[in-house]
XYZ file of C-alpha atoms in Angstrom:
177
model
C 119.440 117.181 66.783
C 120.389 120.297 68.660
C 116.620 121.726 67.731
C 115.130 118.277 68.749
C 116.859 118.516 72.318
C 115.636 121.903 72.885
C 111.949 120.957 71.653
C 111.936 118.312 74.505
C 113.445 120.651 77.102
C 110.833 122.880 76.057
C 108.197 120.477 75.850
C 109.165 119.267 79.269
C 109.199 122.771 80.615
C 105.656 123.181 79.441
C 103.833 120.315 80.113
C 105.282 120.045 84.176
C 102.163 118.750 86.201
C 101.310 121.593 88.860
C 98.889 120.805 91.553
C 98.035 123.017 94.450
C 96.375 122.201 97.713
C 94.247 125.202 98.941
C 92.455 126.128 102.374
C 94.064 123.355 104.152
C 94.000 124.219 108.161
C 97.087 124.173 109.571
C 95.634 122.323 112.925
C 92.711 120.167 113.410
C 90.899 119.532 116.943
C 89.600 116.219 117.970
C 87.207 115.783 120.794
C 86.174 112.272 120.780
C 83.762 112.379 117.497
C 84.975 112.127 113.981
C 85.943 115.442 112.428
C 85.075 116.709 108.842
C 87.977 118.039 106.703
C 87.537 119.739 103.611
C 90.510 121.533 101.304
C 90.636 122.131 97.792
C 92.792 121.444 94.890
C 93.834 123.161 91.683
C 95.167 121.373 88.807
C 97.497 123.953 86.616
C 98.290 121.316 84.182
C 97.095 121.001 80.671
C 95.407 117.796 80.932
C 92.653 116.167 83.416
C 94.343 114.332 86.303
C 93.257 112.156 88.494
C 93.102 112.323 92.662
C 94.299 110.275 95.273
C 94.615 111.589 99.167
C 96.634 109.732 101.888
C 96.428 110.887 105.481
C 99.392 109.788 108.106
C 98.249 108.891 112.011
C 94.417 108.598 111.644
C 92.417 106.379 109.735
C 90.038 108.646 107.433
C 86.701 107.912 104.804
C 86.637 109.833 101.734
C 83.338 111.634 101.886
C 83.843 113.699 98.516
C 86.415 113.435 95.873
C 86.367 113.841 92.188
C 87.390 111.394 89.967
C 89.238 113.488 87.577
C 90.261 117.155 88.098
C 90.194 118.802 84.583
C 92.840 121.854 83.475
C 92.483 124.912 85.466
C 89.717 123.303 87.592
C 89.178 124.052 91.566
C 87.819 120.793 93.353
C 86.696 120.362 97.015
C 87.823 117.285 98.766
C 86.124 116.322 102.102
C 87.543 113.980 104.592
C 86.049 112.315 107.826
C 88.912 111.554 110.428
C 88.627 109.123 112.675
C 89.856 110.223 116.429
C 92.105 107.533 118.471
C 91.383 106.959 121.702
C 95.178 105.741 122.422
C 96.320 109.449 121.611
C 94.362 111.640 124.178
C 95.851 114.573 125.257
C 98.278 114.533 122.504
C 99.205 116.227 119.751
C 101.020 115.138 116.223
C 102.199 116.297 113.282
C 100.494 114.578 110.395
C 100.956 114.730 106.736
C 98.246 114.895 104.425
C 99.446 113.667 101.046
C 97.501 114.633 97.485
C 98.607 113.094 94.683
C 97.527 114.494 91.207
C 98.780 112.251 88.324
C 102.455 111.793 88.941
C 103.120 114.949 91.253
C 102.707 114.598 95.100
C 101.918 117.112 97.266
C 102.324 117.135 101.064
C 100.995 119.219 103.533
C 102.007 119.319 107.332
C 98.777 119.295 109.865
C 98.885 119.352 113.367
C 96.260 116.672 114.877
C 94.919 117.636 118.517
C 93.705 115.007 120.448
C 91.744 116.427 123.179
C 88.953 114.860 125.867
C 85.478 114.207 124.697
C 83.197 116.936 125.951
C 81.178 115.783 128.916
C 77.216 115.660 127.980
C 75.085 117.807 130.568
C 72.334 116.099 132.384
C 69.282 115.886 130.614
C 66.271 117.723 132.205
C 63.728 115.460 133.962
C 66.266 112.661 134.386
C 66.612 110.571 137.553
C 69.709 110.832 139.292
C 72.002 107.602 139.067
C 70.977 105.144 141.672
C 73.552 104.836 144.106
C 74.217 101.407 145.507
C 72.617 100.626 148.951
C 74.559 98.980 151.817
C 73.924 95.152 152.097
C 70.945 94.641 154.422
C 71.304 91.912 156.886
C 68.969 89.327 154.363
C 71.629 89.573 151.736
C 74.745 89.371 154.003
C 73.560 86.361 156.248
C 73.196 83.760 153.483
C 76.567 84.511 152.058
C 78.036 84.523 155.619
C 76.275 81.015 156.145
C 77.137 79.618 152.966
C 81.229 80.771 153.757
C 80.813 79.506 157.527
C 79.332 75.882 155.864
C 81.992 75.608 153.433
C 84.955 76.179 155.981
C 83.046 73.601 158.560
C 83.148 71.115 155.735
C 86.869 71.614 154.947
C 87.613 71.451 158.642
C 85.807 68.281 158.883
C 87.617 66.832 155.809
C 91.114 67.840 157.211
C 90.304 66.352 160.705
C 89.334 62.945 158.954
C 92.542 63.078 156.874
C 94.688 63.703 160.113
C 92.855 60.940 162.059
C 93.750 58.709 159.501
C 97.165 59.448 158.944
C 97.765 59.177 162.831
C 96.185 55.787 162.756
C 98.089 54.455 160.066
C 101.227 55.500 161.335
C 100.420 54.193 164.828
C 99.373 51.060 163.041
C 102.936 50.367 161.164
C 105.036 51.577 164.485
C 103.326 48.783 165.990
C 103.841 46.491 163.108
C 107.413 47.073 163.409
C 107.794 46.350 166.933
C 106.055 43.017 167.362
């Protein structure tokens, strides 16, 4: 029984899964465009292990990732990280999680969200058109339409006021008589 316990303990120590994340940058700069992030993983176990990746704070697309990493092998993982416009001008500490088999390795990465670079004007490009001041031909029709609308509303108000006064005087005359 004692030998079995020692054998199981030794087996656990020997078959411990070890995975390393290599060449992961400490900081990623975003400037309005998707950023490609690549790093390497090493499998130090005695068996081939599947790989999974997760990134916090930003959405990402896996460009290249092996399904299995063979024992002692180093493989590259490439991700395309999407910038977030709601985080412009801020810095976030993110966690990249790499899971190989049953072992999870977490690495901290600083994400710096900057402004998108302004594009230089193209040569032979026309300058942007500046809006011209409205001419009399453009303003007068609008003013005339507004004037006609106000005149119509004033006439309607006058007609309603006259009919109200006429009904009011008619009621007073009926009550007196």
